[in-house]
Amino acid sequence: MPTVPFDSLPDDARVWVFGSTKPLSEKESAILLSRVDEFLAGWKAHGDPLTAARMFSSSRFLTIGVDQNTANASGCSIDGLFRSLKELETEIGASLVDRSMVYYSDAAGTHAVHRDEFSSLAAAGEVNTETSVFDPTVTTLGEWRARFKSKAGNSWHAGLLQEHSAQA
């Protein structure tokens, strides 16, 4: 089934957000999106085609959405998506499935750091409750629209800022 426009998916569509550990170049982005489009065109769950879409933003974030009103993504189909992205990592020179990363942005751009590093940045005063952060843990398109990008103080990232003050 061909992919549909990302914006056409309903708020209850299931989403998976994959953050790249580095910004992808135009060439790397083109490789990623070409392979993702190929995968999505043939993506099925229990033989049923999935109505899927993708969005790539900030040279780092791949969001895949599935309209579960037409067919539900199964565990095996989701595993296939993760395997497909894992296979691309060497070619694009970045991890896409590392769930230990924290993503934030500042005047210099969007960054990926490990959780303890984010807490250290808080201790140094380089990030705070007003820092823009990205939440790849959202699971529906409605959540993605509402809070994928927010201020650290309004997100689970606030706990990482508090870890600093608890350790100080």
Short mmCIF file of C-alpha atoms in Angstrom, two decimals:
data_model
loop_
_atom_site.label_atom_id
_atom_site.label_comp_id
_atom_site.label_asym_id
_atom_site.label_seq_id
_atom_site.Cartn_x
_atom_site.Cartn_y
_atom_site.Cartn_z
CA MET A 1 0.00 0.00 0.00
CA PRO A 2 1.45 3.41 -0.82
CA THR A 3 2.08 5.74 2.05
CA VAL A 4 -0.40 8.51 2.82
CA PRO A 5 0.38 12.13 3.70
CA PHE A 6 1.49 12.34 7.34
CA ASP A 7 -0.99 15.12 8.10
CA SER A 8 -3.87 12.93 6.89
CA LEU A 9 -3.45 10.45 9.74
CA PRO A 10 -5.91 10.75 12.65
CA ASP A 11 -4.85 11.77 16.15
CA ASP A 12 -5.26 8.17 17.35
CA ALA A 13 -2.74 6.87 14.79
CA ARG A 14 0.08 4.91 16.42
CA VAL A 15 3.50 6.55 16.05
CA TRP A 16 7.11 5.61 16.59
CA VAL A 17 9.76 8.32 16.74
CA PHE A 18 13.35 7.50 15.86
CA GLY A 19 16.00 10.08 16.66
CA SER A 20 19.33 10.10 14.90
CA THR A 21 22.41 10.42 17.08
CA LYS A 22 23.72 13.01 14.62
CA PRO A 23 22.15 15.39 12.11
CA LEU A 24 21.81 13.63 8.77
CA SER A 25 23.22 15.19 5.62
CA GLU A 26 21.02 15.60 2.55
CA LYS A 27 22.54 12.43 1.08
CA GLU A 28 22.04 10.44 4.29
CA SER A 29 18.47 11.75 4.64
CA ALA A 30 17.70 10.79 1.05
CA ILE A 31 19.01 7.24 1.65
CA LEU A 32 17.00 6.94 4.85
CA LEU A 33 13.75 8.22 3.36
CA SER A 34 14.09 6.16 0.19
CA ARG A 35 14.53 2.96 2.22
CA VAL A 36 11.75 3.89 4.64
CA ASP A 37 9.37 4.60 1.75
CA GLU A 38 10.21 1.20 0.23
CA PHE A 39 9.58 -0.49 3.55
CA LEU A 40 6.30 1.33 4.22
CA ALA A 41 4.99 0.57 0.71
CA GLY A 42 5.11 -3.13 1.51
CA TRP A 43 4.48 -3.01 5.26
CA LYS A 44 1.86 -5.54 6.36
CA ALA A 45 0.58 -7.03 9.58
CA HIS A 46 -0.80 -10.56 9.34
CA GLY A 47 -1.08 -10.10 5.58
CA ASP A 48 -3.05 -6.86 5.79
CA PRO A 49 -1.42 -3.73 4.34
CA LEU A 50 -0.84 -0.96 6.85
CA THR A 51 -1.91 2.62 6.14
CA ALA A 52 1.34 4.36 7.02
CA ALA A 53 3.05 7.70 6.74
CA ARG A 54 6.37 9.20 7.69
CA MET A 55 7.72 12.59 8.64
CA PHE A 56 11.37 13.62 8.82
CA SER A 57 12.23 16.77 10.75
CA SER A 58 15.17 18.74 12.15
CA SER A 59 17.61 16.55 10.14
CA ARG A 60 17.23 14.05 13.01
CA PHE A 61 13.72 12.77 13.66
CA LEU A 62 11.93 10.10 11.69
CA THR A 63 8.33 9.66 12.79
CA ILE A 64 6.40 6.70 11.42
CA GLY A 65 2.62 6.67 11.81
CA VAL A 66 0.06 3.93 11.24
CA ASP A 67 -3.69 4.46 11.01
CA GLN A 68 -4.84 1.57 13.18
CA ASN A 69 -8.46 2.08 12.09
CA THR A 70 -7.62 0.20 8.89
CA ALA A 71 -5.25 -2.47 10.32
CA ASN A 72 -3.25 -2.78 13.53
CA ALA A 73 0.51 -3.04 13.44
CA SER A 74 1.49 -6.35 15.04
CA GLY A 75 4.54 -7.19 17.11
CA CYS A 76 6.15 -8.91 14.14
CA SER A 77 5.46 -5.98 11.80
CA ILE A 78 6.90 -3.52 14.34
CA ASP A 79 9.97 -5.73 14.79
CA GLY A 80 10.38 -5.62 11.00
CA LEU A 81 10.38 -1.82 11.09
CA PHE A 82 13.04 -1.73 13.81
CA ARG A 83 15.17 -4.32 11.97
CA SER A 84 14.94 -2.33 8.76
CA LEU A 85 16.10 0.86 10.48
CA LYS A 86 18.86 -0.94 12.38
CA GLU A 87 20.20 -2.24 9.05
CA LEU A 88 20.44 1.34 7.76
CA GLU A 89 22.52 2.64 10.65
CA THR A 90 25.91 1.70 9.21
CA GLU A 91 25.05 3.22 5.85
CA ILE A 92 23.95 6.57 7.31
CA GLY A 93 26.58 6.60 10.06
CA ALA A 94 24.14 7.16 12.93
CA SER A 95 22.03 5.19 15.35
CA LEU A 96 18.26 5.48 14.96
CA VAL A 97 17.08 3.01 17.57
CA ASP A 98 19.13 4.06 20.62
CA ARG A 99 16.45 4.80 23.22
CA SER A 100 18.96 6.16 25.77
CA MET A 101 19.36 9.49 24.01
CA VAL A 102 17.91 12.84 25.08
CA TYR A 103 17.25 15.40 22.36
CA TYR A 104 17.22 19.13 22.96
CA SER A 105 17.77 22.29 20.97
CA ASP A 106 19.47 25.59 21.57
CA ALA A 107 20.77 28.44 19.43
CA ALA A 108 23.42 26.12 17.94
CA GLY A 109 20.89 23.50 16.77
CA THR A 110 19.42 20.18 17.88
CA HIS A 111 21.60 17.88 19.97
CA ALA A 112 21.56 14.24 21.11
CA VAL A 113 23.13 13.36 24.46
CA HIS A 114 22.82 10.54 26.96
CA ARG A 115 20.59 11.09 29.99
CA ASP A 116 23.46 11.57 32.45
CA GLU A 117 25.05 14.07 30.08
CA PHE A 118 21.79 16.05 29.97
CA SER A 119 21.80 16.15 33.78
CA SER A 120 25.43 17.36 33.70
CA LEU A 121 24.42 20.10 31.25
CA ALA A 122 21.75 21.14 33.77
CA ALA A 123 24.39 21.25 36.51
CA ALA A 124 26.51 23.51 34.29
CA GLY A 125 23.51 25.76 33.61
CA GLU A 126 23.53 24.96 29.89
CA VAL A 127 19.99 23.52 29.92
CA ASN A 128 17.05 24.41 32.14
CA THR A 129 13.26 24.26 32.35
CA GLU A 130 12.97 26.60 29.33
CA THR A 131 15.18 24.47 27.07
CA SER A 132 13.32 23.02 24.07
CA VAL A 133 13.29 19.24 24.22
CA PHE A 134 11.93 16.46 22.02
CA ASP A 135 9.97 13.49 23.37
CA PRO A 136 10.43 10.36 21.25
CA THR A 137 8.32 8.37 23.75
CA VAL A 138 5.01 9.65 22.35
CA THR A 139 2.83 6.82 21.07
CA THR A 140 -0.04 8.52 19.22
CA LEU A 141 -0.11 11.24 16.62
CA GLY A 142 -2.23 13.37 18.93
CA GLU A 143 0.52 13.20 21.57
CA TRP A 144 3.13 13.91 18.91
CA ARG A 145 1.23 17.01 17.79
CA ALA A 146 0.71 18.18 21.38
CA ARG A 147 4.05 17.50 23.01
CA PHE A 148 6.75 16.05 20.78
CA LYS A 149 8.54 19.39 21.13
CA SER A 150 8.07 21.23 24.41
CA LYS A 151 9.94 22.97 27.21
CA ALA A 152 11.97 20.70 29.50
CA GLY A 153 10.01 21.91 32.52
CA ASN A 154 6.76 20.63 30.96
CA SER A 155 8.12 17.21 30.04
CA TRP A 156 9.58 14.08 31.61
CA HIS A 157 12.93 15.80 31.02
CA ALA A 158 12.21 17.87 34.15
CA GLY A 159 13.16 14.80 36.17
CA LEU A 160 16.63 14.87 34.61
CA LEU A 161 16.98 18.52 35.60
CA GLN A 162 15.90 17.62 39.16
CA GLU A 163 18.46 14.79 39.29
CA HIS A 164 21.08 17.53 39.09
CA SER A 165 19.61 19.51 41.97
CA ALA A 166 19.17 16.33 44.07
CA GLN A 167 22.85 15.43 43.53
CA ALA A 168 24.13 18.96 44.19
#
